[in-house]
Amino acid sequence: MDLRKIYQSFSKKHPYLNVLLGAIIASILGITVEYLINNDFVTSGFWTVLFLVVLQIITIRIRKK
């Protein structure tokens, strides 16, 4: 099985879920690294991720039309 083909078919079938999963996984990794290095949680990162997810969802919606 080719993971790239599986990912591409999943991405085509569920583009919104793909964006949300990517944001969640990246956020978990970023929060973990930030906490391990600085023992801190940066709340401004949440708003950045939220803005980028909304922007990506709008882009997907425009491309579907």
mmCIF file of N, CA, C and O in Angstrom:
data_model
loop_
_atom_site.group_PDB
_atom_site.id
_atom_site.type_symbol
_atom_site.label_atom_id
_atom_site.label_comp_id
_atom_site.label_asym_id
_atom_site.label_seq_id
_atom_site.Cartn_x
_atom_site.Cartn_y
_atom_site.Cartn_z
ATOM 1 N N MET A 1 0.825 -1.186 0.000
ATOM 2 C CA MET A 1 0.000 0.000 0.000
ATOM 3 C C MET A 1 0.870 1.251 0.000
ATOM 4 O O MET A 1 1.836 1.334 0.734
ATOM 5 N N ASP A 2 0.471 2.193 -0.805
ATOM 6 C CA ASP A 2 1.193 3.455 -0.876
ATOM 7 C C ASP A 2 0.467 4.487 -0.008
ATOM 8 O O ASP A 2 -0.691 4.827 -0.275
ATOM 9 N N LEU A 3 1.122 4.948 1.035
ATOM 10 C CA LEU A 3 0.496 5.891 1.962
ATOM 11 C C LEU A 3 0.120 7.206 1.287
ATOM 12 O O LEU A 3 -0.875 7.836 1.646
ATOM 13 N N ARG A 4 0.906 7.605 0.312
ATOM 14 C CA ARG A 4 0.613 8.847 -0.392
ATOM 15 C C ARG A 4 -0.717 8.756 -1.137
ATOM 16 O O ARG A 4 -1.523 9.686 -1.114
ATOM 17 N N LYS A 5 -0.980 7.627 -1.780
ATOM 18 C CA LYS A 5 -2.244 7.452 -2.499
ATOM 19 C C LYS A 5 -3.422 7.390 -1.531
ATOM 20 O O LYS A 5 -4.500 7.930 -1.809
ATOM 21 N N ILE A 6 -3.216 6.738 -0.400
ATOM 22 C CA ILE A 6 -4.273 6.677 0.614
ATOM 23 C C ILE A 6 -4.581 8.081 1.123
ATOM 24 O O ILE A 6 -5.749 8.466 1.248
ATOM 25 N N TYR A 7 -3.539 8.849 1.394
ATOM 26 C CA TYR A 7 -3.729 10.220 1.873
ATOM 27 C C TYR A 7 -4.421 11.085 0.827
ATOM 28 O O TYR A 7 -5.317 11.873 1.150
ATOM 29 N N GLN A 8 -4.027 10.953 -0.429
ATOM 30 C CA GLN A 8 -4.634 11.750 -1.485
ATOM 31 C C GLN A 8 -6.116 11.420 -1.665
ATOM 32 O O GLN A 8 -6.935 12.320 -1.858
ATOM 33 N N SER A 9 -6.477 10.141 -1.587
ATOM 34 C CA SER A 9 -7.892 9.788 -1.732
ATOM 35 C C SER A 9 -8.692 10.286 -0.518
ATOM 36 O O SER A 9 -9.814 10.753 -0.674
ATOM 37 N N PHE A 10 -8.118 10.178 0.675
ATOM 38 C CA PHE A 10 -8.785 10.704 1.868
ATOM 39 C C PHE A 10 -8.964 12.210 1.756
ATOM 40 O O PHE A 10 -10.020 12.742 2.092
ATOM 41 N N SER A 11 -7.936 12.891 1.278
ATOM 42 C CA SER A 11 -7.980 14.346 1.143
ATOM 43 C C SER A 11 -9.049 14.780 0.133
ATOM 44 O O SER A 11 -9.714 15.796 0.328
ATOM 45 N N LYS A 12 -9.213 14.018 -0.934
ATOM 46 C CA LYS A 12 -10.235 14.357 -1.931
ATOM 47 C C LYS A 12 -11.640 14.072 -1.419
ATOM 48 O O LYS A 12 -12.574 14.816 -1.709
ATOM 49 N N LYS A 13 -11.799 13.009 -0.648
ATOM 50 C CA LYS A 13 -13.123 12.641 -0.138
ATOM 51 C C LYS A 13 -13.552 13.536 1.022
ATOM 52 O O LYS A 13 -14.724 13.853 1.171
ATOM 53 N N HIS A 14 -12.608 13.913 1.883
ATOM 54 C CA HIS A 14 -12.916 14.671 3.097
ATOM 55 C C HIS A 14 -11.973 15.865 3.248
ATOM 56 O O HIS A 14 -11.124 15.884 4.147
ATOM 57 N N PRO A 15 -12.116 16.889 2.420
ATOM 58 C CA PRO A 15 -11.152 18.010 2.494
ATOM 59 C C PRO A 15 -11.249 18.812 3.794
ATOM 60 O O PRO A 15 -10.226 19.249 4.323
ATOM 61 N N TYR A 16 -12.457 18.991 4.330
ATOM 62 C CA TYR A 16 -12.593 19.768 5.556
ATOM 63 C C TYR A 16 -11.994 19.015 6.745
ATOM 64 O O TYR A 16 -11.316 19.593 7.586
ATOM 65 N N LEU A 17 -12.249 17.727 6.814
ATOM 66 C CA LEU A 17 -11.693 16.908 7.884
ATOM 67 C C LEU A 17 -10.175 16.869 7.790
ATOM 68 O O LEU A 17 -9.479 16.880 8.808
ATOM 69 N N ASN A 18 -9.661 16.858 6.584
ATOM 70 C CA ASN A 18 -8.221 16.862 6.371
ATOM 71 C C ASN A 18 -7.586 18.126 6.954
ATOM 72 O O ASN A 18 -6.542 18.066 7.603
ATOM 73 N N VAL A 19 -8.232 19.278 6.754
ATOM 74 C CA VAL A 19 -7.721 20.540 7.306
ATOM 75 C C VAL A 19 -7.749 20.501 8.824
ATOM 76 O O VAL A 19 -6.776 20.883 9.495
ATOM 77 N N LEU A 20 -8.861 20.033 9.383
ATOM 78 C CA LEU A 20 -8.983 19.997 10.840
ATOM 79 C C LEU A 20 -7.979 19.028 11.468
ATOM 80 O O LEU A 20 -7.365 19.349 12.494
ATOM 81 N N LEU A 21 -7.809 17.871 10.870
ATOM 82 C CA LEU A 21 -6.832 16.908 11.405
ATOM 83 C C LEU A 21 -5.418 17.458 11.340
ATOM 84 O O LEU A 21 -4.636 17.300 12.280
ATOM 85 N N GLY A 22 -5.094 18.109 10.243
ATOM 86 C CA GLY A 22 -3.765 18.716 10.124
ATOM 87 C C GLY A 22 -3.527 19.779 11.168
ATOM 88 O O GLY A 22 -2.446 19.849 11.766
ATOM 89 N N ALA A 23 -4.534 20.604 11.411
ATOM 90 C CA ALA A 23 -4.408 21.661 12.418
ATOM 91 C C ALA A 23 -4.274 21.074 13.815
ATOM 92 O O ALA A 23 -3.477 21.558 14.624
ATOM 93 N N ILE A 24 -5.047 20.045 14.106
ATOM 94 C CA ILE A 24 -4.992 19.424 15.434
ATOM 95 C C ILE A 24 -3.635 18.771 15.671
ATOM 96 O O ILE A 24 -3.017 18.966 16.723
ATOM 97 N N ILE A 25 -3.154 18.020 14.697
ATOM 98 C CA ILE A 25 -1.865 17.343 14.849
ATOM 99 C C ILE A 25 -0.733 18.361 14.977
ATOM 100 O O ILE A 25 0.137 18.239 15.851
ATOM 101 N N ALA A 26 -0.744 19.394 14.129
ATOM 102 C CA ALA A 26 0.300 20.419 14.198
ATOM 103 C C ALA A 26 0.234 21.183 15.523
ATOM 104 O O ALA A 26 1.278 21.515 16.102
ATOM 105 N N SER A 27 -0.972 21.450 16.009
ATOM 106 C CA SER A 27 -1.115 22.162 17.280
ATOM 107 C C SER A 27 -0.590 21.335 18.442
ATOM 108 O O SER A 27 0.091 21.859 19.328
ATOM 109 N N ILE A 28 -0.909 20.058 18.439
ATOM 110 C CA ILE A 28 -0.421 19.183 19.512
ATOM 111 C C ILE A 28 1.104 19.138 19.514
ATOM 112 O O ILE A 28 1.739 19.251 20.565
ATOM 113 N N LEU A 29 1.693 19.001 18.342
ATOM 114 C CA LEU A 29 3.157 18.987 18.260
ATOM 115 C C LEU A 29 3.748 20.325 18.711
ATOM 116 O O LEU A 29 4.711 20.361 19.488
ATOM 117 N N GLY A 30 3.175 21.439 18.241
ATOM 118 C CA GLY A 30 3.688 22.755 18.597
ATOM 119 C C GLY A 30 3.552 23.052 20.075
ATOM 120 O O GLY A 30 4.471 23.576 20.704
ATOM 121 N N ILE A 31 2.399 22.715 20.650
ATOM 122 C CA ILE A 31 2.185 22.944 22.079
ATOM 123 C C ILE A 31 3.150 22.103 22.903
ATOM 124 O O ILE A 31 3.721 22.573 23.891
ATOM 125 N N THR A 32 3.353 20.858 22.501
ATOM 126 C CA THR A 32 4.265 19.975 23.226
ATOM 127 C C THR A 32 5.698 20.499 23.199
ATOM 128 O O THR A 32 6.365 20.558 24.239
ATOM 129 N N VAL A 33 6.155 20.899 22.026
ATOM 130 C CA VAL A 33 7.522 21.419 21.908
ATOM 131 C C VAL A 33 7.678 22.702 22.718
ATOM 132 O O VAL A 33 8.661 22.870 23.446
ATOM 133 N N GLU A 34 6.702 23.611 22.603
ATOM 134 C CA GLU A 34 6.772 24.869 23.361
ATOM 135 C C GLU A 34 6.795 24.607 24.863
ATOM 136 O O GLU A 34 7.540 25.236 25.599
ATOM 137 N N TYR A 35 5.981 23.662 25.300
ATOM 138 C CA TYR A 35 5.936 23.375 26.735
ATOM 139 C C TYR A 35 7.232 22.714 27.206
ATOM 140 O O TYR A 35 7.728 23.023 28.284
ATOM 141 N N LEU A 36 7.775 21.801 26.408
ATOM 142 C CA LEU A 36 9.014 21.129 26.799
ATOM 143 C C LEU A 36 10.198 22.091 26.837
ATOM 144 O O LEU A 36 11.071 21.974 27.698
ATOM 145 N N ILE A 37 10.236 23.042 25.923
ATOM 146 C CA ILE A 37 11.371 23.965 25.860
ATOM 147 C C ILE A 37 11.225 25.102 26.875
ATOM 148 O O ILE A 37 12.158 25.411 27.611
ATOM 149 N N ASN A 38 10.058 25.739 26.908
ATOM 150 C CA ASN A 38 9.897 26.951 27.724
ATOM 151 C C ASN A 38 8.963 26.792 28.924
ATOM 152 O O ASN A 38 8.769 27.758 29.661
ATOM 153 N N ASN A 39 8.353 25.639 29.094
ATOM 154 C CA ASN A 39 7.359 25.418 30.152
ATOM 155 C C ASN A 39 6.274 26.498 30.127
ATOM 156 O O ASN A 39 5.907 27.061 31.147
ATOM 157 N N ASP A 40 5.789 26.777 28.914
ATOM 158 C CA ASP A 40 4.815 27.846 28.732
ATOM 159 C C ASP A 40 3.825 27.448 27.643
ATOM 160 O O ASP A 40 4.122 26.619 26.783
ATOM 161 N N PHE A 41 2.638 28.043 27.702
ATOM 162 C CA PHE A 41 1.622 27.851 26.678
ATOM 163 C C PHE A 41 1.306 29.208 26.073
ATOM 164 O O PHE A 41 0.910 30.138 26.776
ATOM 165 N N VAL A 42 1.497 29.338 24.775
ATOM 166 C CA VAL A 42 1.293 30.613 24.094
ATOM 167 C C VAL A 42 -0.126 30.643 23.530
ATOM 168 O O VAL A 42 -0.449 29.907 22.602
ATOM 169 N N THR A 43 -0.974 31.484 24.102
ATOM 170 C CA THR A 43 -2.370 31.521 23.667
ATOM 171 C C THR A 43 -2.554 32.210 22.319
ATOM 172 O O THR A 43 -3.536 31.959 21.630
ATOM 173 N N SER A 44 -1.631 33.060 21.933
ATOM 174 C CA SER A 44 -1.758 33.736 20.642
ATOM 175 C C SER A 44 -1.648 32.742 19.487
ATOM 176 O O SER A 44 -2.165 32.995 18.399
ATOM 177 N N GLY A 45 -0.998 31.627 19.720
ATOM 178 C CA GLY A 45 -0.908 30.587 18.695
ATOM 179 C C GLY A 45 -2.259 29.995 18.351
ATOM 180 O O GLY A 45 -2.510 29.597 17.208
ATOM 181 N N PHE A 46 -3.166 29.939 19.332
ATOM 182 C CA PHE A 46 -4.506 29.419 19.080
ATOM 183 C C PHE A 46 -5.230 30.270 18.044
ATOM 184 O O PHE A 46 -5.867 29.760 17.133
ATOM 185 N N TRP A 47 -5.143 31.597 18.174
ATOM 186 C CA TRP A 47 -5.833 32.486 17.245
ATOM 187 C C TRP A 47 -5.231 32.402 15.858
ATOM 188 O O TRP A 47 -5.952 32.497 14.855
ATOM 189 N N THR A 48 -3.932 32.211 15.779
ATOM 190 C CA THR A 48 -3.275 32.056 14.485
ATOM 191 C C THR A 48 -3.765 30.797 13.791
ATOM 192 O O THR A 48 -4.101 30.826 12.602
ATOM 193 N N VAL A 49 -3.816 29.693 14.523
ATOM 194 C CA VAL A 49 -4.286 28.433 13.952
ATOM 195 C C VAL A 49 -5.746 28.555 13.532
ATOM 196 O O VAL A 49 -6.128 28.100 12.447
ATOM 197 N N LEU A 50 -6.557 29.171 14.353
ATOM 198 C CA LEU A 50 -7.972 29.345 14.024
ATOM 199 C C LEU A 50 -8.138 30.171 12.751
ATOM 200 O O LEU A 50 -8.923 29.811 11.865
ATOM 201 N N PHE A 51 -7.382 31.249 12.626
ATOM 202 C CA PHE A 51 -7.439 32.080 11.426
ATOM 203 C C PHE A 51 -7.027 31.291 10.185
ATOM 204 O O PHE A 51 -7.683 31.361 9.142
ATOM 205 N N LEU A 52 -5.945 30.525 10.288
ATOM 206 C CA LEU A 52 -5.465 29.762 9.140
ATOM 207 C C LEU A 52 -6.437 28.651 8.741
ATOM 208 O O LEU A 52 -6.622 28.378 7.555
ATOM 209 N N VAL A 53 -7.068 28.014 9.722
ATOM 210 C CA VAL A 53 -8.047 26.965 9.418
ATOM 211 C C VAL A 53 -9.260 27.566 8.714
ATOM 212 O O VAL A 53 -9.736 27.019 7.714
ATOM 213 N N VAL A 54 -9.754 28.681 9.208
ATOM 214 C CA VAL A 54 -10.893 29.333 8.559
ATOM 215 C C VAL A 54 -10.528 29.761 7.141
ATOM 216 O O VAL A 54 -11.311 29.578 6.196
ATOM 217 N N LEU A 55 -9.339 30.300 6.961
ATOM 218 C CA LEU A 55 -8.873 30.698 5.639
ATOM 219 C C LEU A 55 -8.793 29.496 4.693
ATOM 220 O O LEU A 55 -9.220 29.576 3.536
ATOM 221 N N GLN A 56 -8.298 28.384 5.185
ATOM 222 C CA GLN A 56 -8.192 27.181 4.359
ATOM 223 C C GLN A 56 -9.571 26.622 4.013
ATOM 224 O O GLN A 56 -9.800 26.170 2.893
ATOM 225 N N ILE A 57 -10.507 26.665 4.944
ATOM 226 C CA ILE A 57 -11.860 26.180 4.675
ATOM 227 C C ILE A 57 -12.542 27.064 3.627
ATOM 228 O O ILE A 57 -13.233 26.560 2.741
ATOM 229 N N ILE A 58 -12.344 28.366 3.698
ATOM 230 C CA ILE A 58 -12.893 29.266 2.680
ATOM 231 C C ILE A 58 -12.281 28.950 1.322
ATOM 232 O O ILE A 58 -12.984 28.923 0.304
ATOM 233 N N THR A 59 -10.984 28.691 1.283
ATOM 234 C CA THR A 59 -10.313 28.342 0.034
ATOM 235 C C THR A 59 -10.886 27.053 -0.555
ATOM 236 O O THR A 59 -11.125 26.975 -1.767
ATOM 237 N N ILE A 60 -11.108 26.065 0.269
ATOM 238 C CA ILE A 60 -11.677 24.805 -0.207
ATOM 239 C C ILE A 60 -13.077 25.040 -0.757
ATOM 240 O O ILE A 60 -13.448 24.523 -1.812
ATOM 241 N N ARG A 61 -13.871 25.833 -0.062
ATOM 242 C CA ARG A 61 -15.242 26.114 -0.496
ATOM 243 C C ARG A 61 -15.255 26.832 -1.843
ATOM 244 O O ARG A 61 -16.074 26.546 -2.700
ATOM 245 N N ILE A 62 -14.332 27.762 -2.045
ATOM 246 C CA ILE A 62 -14.246 28.487 -3.324
ATOM 247 C C ILE A 62 -13.830 27.540 -4.448
ATOM 248 O O ILE A 62 -14.377 27.606 -5.558
ATOM 249 N N ARG A 63 -12.889 26.660 -4.195
ATOM 250 C CA ARG A 63 -12.433 25.709 -5.222
ATOM 251 C C ARG A 63 -13.514 24.715 -5.615
ATOM 252 O O ARG A 63 -13.534 24.255 -6.751
ATOM 253 N N LYS A 64 -14.405 24.372 -4.692
ATOM 254 C CA LYS A 64 -15.471 23.413 -4.998
ATOM 255 C C LYS A 64 -16.526 23.997 -5.933
ATOM 256 O O LYS A 64 -17.232 23.271 -6.584
ATOM 257 N N LYS A 65 -16.646 25.324 -5.956
ATOM 258 C CA LYS A 65 -17.675 25.966 -6.805
ATOM 259 C C LYS A 65 -17.333 25.918 -8.256
ATOM 260 O O LYS A 65 -16.385 25.681 -8.778
#
